[in-house]
XYZ file of C-alpha atoms in Angstrom:
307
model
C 0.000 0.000 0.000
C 2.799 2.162 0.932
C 4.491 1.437 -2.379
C 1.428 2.328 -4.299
C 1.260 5.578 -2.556
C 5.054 6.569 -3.230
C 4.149 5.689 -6.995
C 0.976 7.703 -6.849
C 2.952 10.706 -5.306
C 5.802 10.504 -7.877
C 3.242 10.145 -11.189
C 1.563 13.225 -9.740
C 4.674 15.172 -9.214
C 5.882 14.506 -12.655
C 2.128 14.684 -14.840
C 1.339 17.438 -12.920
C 4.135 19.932 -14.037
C 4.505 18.559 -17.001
C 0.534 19.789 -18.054
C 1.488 22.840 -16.804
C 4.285 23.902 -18.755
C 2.684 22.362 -22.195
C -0.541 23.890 -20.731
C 1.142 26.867 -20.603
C 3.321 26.897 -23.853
C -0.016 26.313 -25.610
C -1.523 29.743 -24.358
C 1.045 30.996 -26.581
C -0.001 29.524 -30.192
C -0.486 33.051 -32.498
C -4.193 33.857 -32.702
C -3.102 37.328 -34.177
C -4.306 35.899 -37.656
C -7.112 34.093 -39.411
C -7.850 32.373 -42.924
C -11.260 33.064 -44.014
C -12.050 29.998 -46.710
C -14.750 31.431 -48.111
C -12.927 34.508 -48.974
C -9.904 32.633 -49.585
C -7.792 35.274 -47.433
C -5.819 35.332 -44.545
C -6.960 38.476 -42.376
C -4.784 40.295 -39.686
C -6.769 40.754 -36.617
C -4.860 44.047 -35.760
C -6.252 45.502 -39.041
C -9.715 43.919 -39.283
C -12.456 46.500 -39.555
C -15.252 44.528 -38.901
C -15.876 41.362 -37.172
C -18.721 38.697 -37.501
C -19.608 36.451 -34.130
C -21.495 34.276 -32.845
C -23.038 31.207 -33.584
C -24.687 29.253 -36.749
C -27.671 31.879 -37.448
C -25.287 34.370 -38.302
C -23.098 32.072 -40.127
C -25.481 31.117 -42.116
C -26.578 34.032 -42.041
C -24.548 36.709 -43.736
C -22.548 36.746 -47.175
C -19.140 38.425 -46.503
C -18.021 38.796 -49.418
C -20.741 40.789 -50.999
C -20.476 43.423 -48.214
C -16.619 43.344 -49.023
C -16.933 43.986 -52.817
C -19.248 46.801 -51.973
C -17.538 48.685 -49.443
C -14.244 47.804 -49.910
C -13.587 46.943 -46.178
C -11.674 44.397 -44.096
C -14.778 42.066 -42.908
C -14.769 37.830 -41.631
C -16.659 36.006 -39.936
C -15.331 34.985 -36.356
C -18.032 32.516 -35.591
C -19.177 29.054 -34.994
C -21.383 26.456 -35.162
C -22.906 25.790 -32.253
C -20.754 27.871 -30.063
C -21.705 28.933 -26.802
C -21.922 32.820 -26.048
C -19.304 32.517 -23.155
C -16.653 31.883 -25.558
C -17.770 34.310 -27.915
C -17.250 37.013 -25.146
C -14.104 35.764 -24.767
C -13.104 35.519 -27.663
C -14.042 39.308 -28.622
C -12.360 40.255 -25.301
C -9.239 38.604 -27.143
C -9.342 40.505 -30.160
C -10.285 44.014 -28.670
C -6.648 43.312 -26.522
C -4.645 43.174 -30.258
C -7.137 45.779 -32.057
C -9.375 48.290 -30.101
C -10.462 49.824 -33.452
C -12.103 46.528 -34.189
C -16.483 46.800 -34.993
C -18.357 44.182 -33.323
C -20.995 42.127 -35.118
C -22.918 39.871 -32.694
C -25.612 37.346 -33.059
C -28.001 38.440 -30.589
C -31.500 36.003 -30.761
C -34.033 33.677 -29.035
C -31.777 30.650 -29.449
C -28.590 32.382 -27.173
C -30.351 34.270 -24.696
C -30.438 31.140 -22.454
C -27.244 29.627 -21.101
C -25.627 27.520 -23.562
C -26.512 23.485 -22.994
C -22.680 22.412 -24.453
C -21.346 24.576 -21.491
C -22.961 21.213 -19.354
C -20.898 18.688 -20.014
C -22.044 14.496 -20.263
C -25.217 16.511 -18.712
C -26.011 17.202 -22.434
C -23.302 16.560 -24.968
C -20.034 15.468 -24.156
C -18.544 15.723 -27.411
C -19.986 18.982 -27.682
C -18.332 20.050 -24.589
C -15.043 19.078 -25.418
C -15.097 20.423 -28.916
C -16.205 23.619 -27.732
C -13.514 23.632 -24.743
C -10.895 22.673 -26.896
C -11.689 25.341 -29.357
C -11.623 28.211 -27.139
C -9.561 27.275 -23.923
C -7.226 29.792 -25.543
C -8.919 32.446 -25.014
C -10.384 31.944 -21.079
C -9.540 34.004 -18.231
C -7.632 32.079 -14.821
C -11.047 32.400 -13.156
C -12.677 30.759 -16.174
C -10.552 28.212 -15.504
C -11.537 27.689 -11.885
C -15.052 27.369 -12.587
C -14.658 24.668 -15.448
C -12.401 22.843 -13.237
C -14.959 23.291 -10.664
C -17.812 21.620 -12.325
C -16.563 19.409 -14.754
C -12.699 18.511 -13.869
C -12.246 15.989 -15.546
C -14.059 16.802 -19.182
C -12.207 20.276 -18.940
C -8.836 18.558 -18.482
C -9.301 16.473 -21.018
C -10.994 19.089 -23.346
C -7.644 21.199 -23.158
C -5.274 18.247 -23.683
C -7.062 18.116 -26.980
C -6.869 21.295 -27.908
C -2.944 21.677 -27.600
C -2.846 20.184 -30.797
C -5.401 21.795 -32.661
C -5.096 24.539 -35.182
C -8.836 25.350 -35.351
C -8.230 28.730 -34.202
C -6.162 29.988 -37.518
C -9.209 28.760 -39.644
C -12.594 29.482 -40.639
C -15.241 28.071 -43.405
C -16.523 32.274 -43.526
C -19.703 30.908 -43.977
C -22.208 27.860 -43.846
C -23.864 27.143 -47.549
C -26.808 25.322 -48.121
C -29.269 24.834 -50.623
C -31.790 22.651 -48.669
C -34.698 23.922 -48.110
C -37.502 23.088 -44.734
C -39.642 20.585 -45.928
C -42.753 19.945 -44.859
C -41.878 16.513 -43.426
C -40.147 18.468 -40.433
C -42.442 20.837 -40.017
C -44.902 18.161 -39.351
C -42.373 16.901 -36.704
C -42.764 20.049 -34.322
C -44.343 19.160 -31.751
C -42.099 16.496 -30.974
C -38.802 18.463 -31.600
C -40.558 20.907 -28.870
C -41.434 18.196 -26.786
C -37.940 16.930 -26.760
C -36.357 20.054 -26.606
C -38.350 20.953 -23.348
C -37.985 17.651 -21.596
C -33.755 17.790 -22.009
C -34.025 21.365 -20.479
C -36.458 20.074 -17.870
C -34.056 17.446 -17.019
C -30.631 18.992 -16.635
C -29.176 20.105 -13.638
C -27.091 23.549 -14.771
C -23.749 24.067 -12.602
C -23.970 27.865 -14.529
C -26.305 30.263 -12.928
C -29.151 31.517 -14.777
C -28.102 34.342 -17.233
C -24.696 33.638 -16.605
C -23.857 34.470 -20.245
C -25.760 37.470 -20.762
C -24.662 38.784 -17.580
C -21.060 38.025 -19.746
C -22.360 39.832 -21.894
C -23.745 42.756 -20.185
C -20.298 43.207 -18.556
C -18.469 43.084 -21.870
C -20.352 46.119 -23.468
C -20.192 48.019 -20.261
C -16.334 47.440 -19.614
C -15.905 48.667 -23.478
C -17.730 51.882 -24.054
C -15.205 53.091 -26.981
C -16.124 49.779 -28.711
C -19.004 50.253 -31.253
C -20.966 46.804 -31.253
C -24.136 45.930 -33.905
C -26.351 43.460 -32.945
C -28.446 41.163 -34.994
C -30.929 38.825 -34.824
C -31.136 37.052 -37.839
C -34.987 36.113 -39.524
C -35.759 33.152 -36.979
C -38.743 30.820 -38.403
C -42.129 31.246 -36.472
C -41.767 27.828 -35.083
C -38.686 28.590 -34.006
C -39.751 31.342 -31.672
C -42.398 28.878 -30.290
C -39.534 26.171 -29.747
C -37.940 28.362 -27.344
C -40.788 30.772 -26.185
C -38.535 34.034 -24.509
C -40.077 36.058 -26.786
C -40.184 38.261 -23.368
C -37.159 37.824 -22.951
C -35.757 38.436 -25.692
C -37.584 42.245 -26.115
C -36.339 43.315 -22.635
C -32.679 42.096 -23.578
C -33.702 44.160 -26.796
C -34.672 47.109 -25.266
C -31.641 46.997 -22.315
C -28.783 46.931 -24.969
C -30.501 49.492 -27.604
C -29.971 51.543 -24.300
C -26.515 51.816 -24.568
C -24.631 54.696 -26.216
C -22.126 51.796 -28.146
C -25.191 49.751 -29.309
C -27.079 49.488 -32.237
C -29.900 46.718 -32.385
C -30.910 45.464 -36.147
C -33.823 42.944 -35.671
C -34.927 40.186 -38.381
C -36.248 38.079 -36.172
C -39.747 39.134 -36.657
C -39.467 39.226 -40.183
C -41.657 37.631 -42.457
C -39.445 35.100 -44.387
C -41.143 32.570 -46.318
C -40.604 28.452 -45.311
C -38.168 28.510 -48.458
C -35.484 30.799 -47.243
C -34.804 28.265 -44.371
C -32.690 25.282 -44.218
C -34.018 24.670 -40.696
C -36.264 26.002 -38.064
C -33.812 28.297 -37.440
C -31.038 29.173 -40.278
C -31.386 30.326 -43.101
C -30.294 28.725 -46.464
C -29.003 30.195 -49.822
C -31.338 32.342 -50.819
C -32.570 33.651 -47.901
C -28.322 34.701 -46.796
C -28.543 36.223 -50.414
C -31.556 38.317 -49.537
C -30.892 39.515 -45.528
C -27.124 40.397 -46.492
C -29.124 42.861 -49.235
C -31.290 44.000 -46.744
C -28.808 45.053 -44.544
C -26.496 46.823 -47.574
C -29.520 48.716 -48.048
C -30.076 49.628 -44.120
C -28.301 53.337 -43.140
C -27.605 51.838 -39.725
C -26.183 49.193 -40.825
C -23.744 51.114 -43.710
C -22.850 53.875 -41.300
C -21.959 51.058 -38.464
C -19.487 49.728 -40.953
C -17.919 52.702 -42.556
């Protein structure tokens, strides 16, 4: 017993340290750059004029490269599928550090007002958590650390072991594609998406307080009041309101940021988009990118946020 205790003592001392210091070298991978593959260009995050973030909506949501070729301005997209809004408020926190000129698109709707279920670990999605966690890890704060380590120690130390090696951070699709179009087959299947969407919520026991990302949020627009921020909500699919129902929500959110001097608030999501400019419930395919990333080249707020 002894023995096994000297051994258990010695692995520690040596694993231990040795995370640390590849933990630590890691921190250090550049993140000063970014290739966009859509626009098949490598953008300098020190001379970007305008970033995209946030999750799928807006990635699916808005065509870079036409507002490029008609303003002749340094514009990518900066988000991800599926990404939770923690890391996206990190993330921007990141790039404000290397370029406080930078303009802030965010993806603002029903489906990211509530805490993120990936930030829950086996709770909802493993794989999801880890992907997510290894993604971003880069760009947490110590106490960020603390709480992941907190709640899920052992996901999060595995999560960051995997990201060490990854390059995901220099790279970016620009943009989701997709011709398909919502069929009638799923809208037929509603009521049981909603059921099963309620029931997982129902059913999880969150380790984040309520609001904890918004309240992110919130503190991220306050702490940066020479930062100019747009945010959007993209044209969200009737149903898709009703999958979520914070319509509530959502408006005093609205009407809380529109309050701030550094805030504009563009919102699609009430829109009347017909079933054939979705993919989904709740992006947008093809056609219907084609036609909001018009709408907003023709919206004064929108071209004078920009310029």
């Amino acid at each position: 017993m002894k023995k096994l205790f000297v051994k258990g003592c010695i692995y520690l001392g040596f694993f231990i340290p040795l995370f640390l210091l590849v933990f630590s070298v890691s921190l250090l991978k550049p993140n000063f750059f970014i290739y966009d593959q859509y626009q098949d260009k490598i953008f300098d995050i020190k001379n970007i004029n305008v970033g995209i973030y946030g999750d799928s909506h807006i990635k699916n949501a808005i065509d870079t490269r036409i507002i490029q070729e008609q303003n002749n301005i340094s514009i990518t997209h900066f988000s991800s599928n599926g990404i939770p809004l923690f890391y996206t408020i990190r993330q921007i926190e990141k790039h404000l550090k290397l370029n406080k000129e930078i303009k802030v698109i965010l993806d603002l709707g029903t489906n990211n007002i509530e805490n993120n279920l990936y930030l829950e670990g086996d709770q909802y999605s493993k794989v999801g958590f880890l992907t997510h966690l290894s993604n971003n890890y880069i760009y947490l704060q110590p106490g960020d650390y603390c709480l992941f380590f907190k709640y899920y120690p052992v996901l999060t130390l595995q999560g960051i072991f995997n990201g060490i090696y990854q390059t995901s951070t220099f790279f970016n699709a620009g943009i989701n594609k997709t011709s398909r179009v919502l069929s009638n087959s799923v809208l037929n299947q509603f009521d049981q998406l909603k059921q099963e969407h309620d029931s997982i919520r129902a059913n999880i026991n969150p380790k984040f307080y309520s609001n904890f990302e918004i309240e992110n949020l919130k503190k991220l627009v306050t702490k940066n009041p020479q930062t100019s921020f747009l945010f959007i909500r993209p044209p969200e699919h009737p149903l898709h309101q009703r999958l979520y129902g914070n319509q509530v929500k959502f408006m005093q959110l609205k009407d809380y940021f529109k309050s701030k001097s550094n805030v504009i608030f563009l919102d699609y999501g009430i829109k009347n988009y017909k079933d054939s400019l979705f993919s989904d419930y709740s992006h947008l395919n093809n056609h219907g990118n084609f036609l909001l990333t018009n709408e907003l080249l023709e919206s004064e707020e929108f071209i004078s946020f920009i310029k």
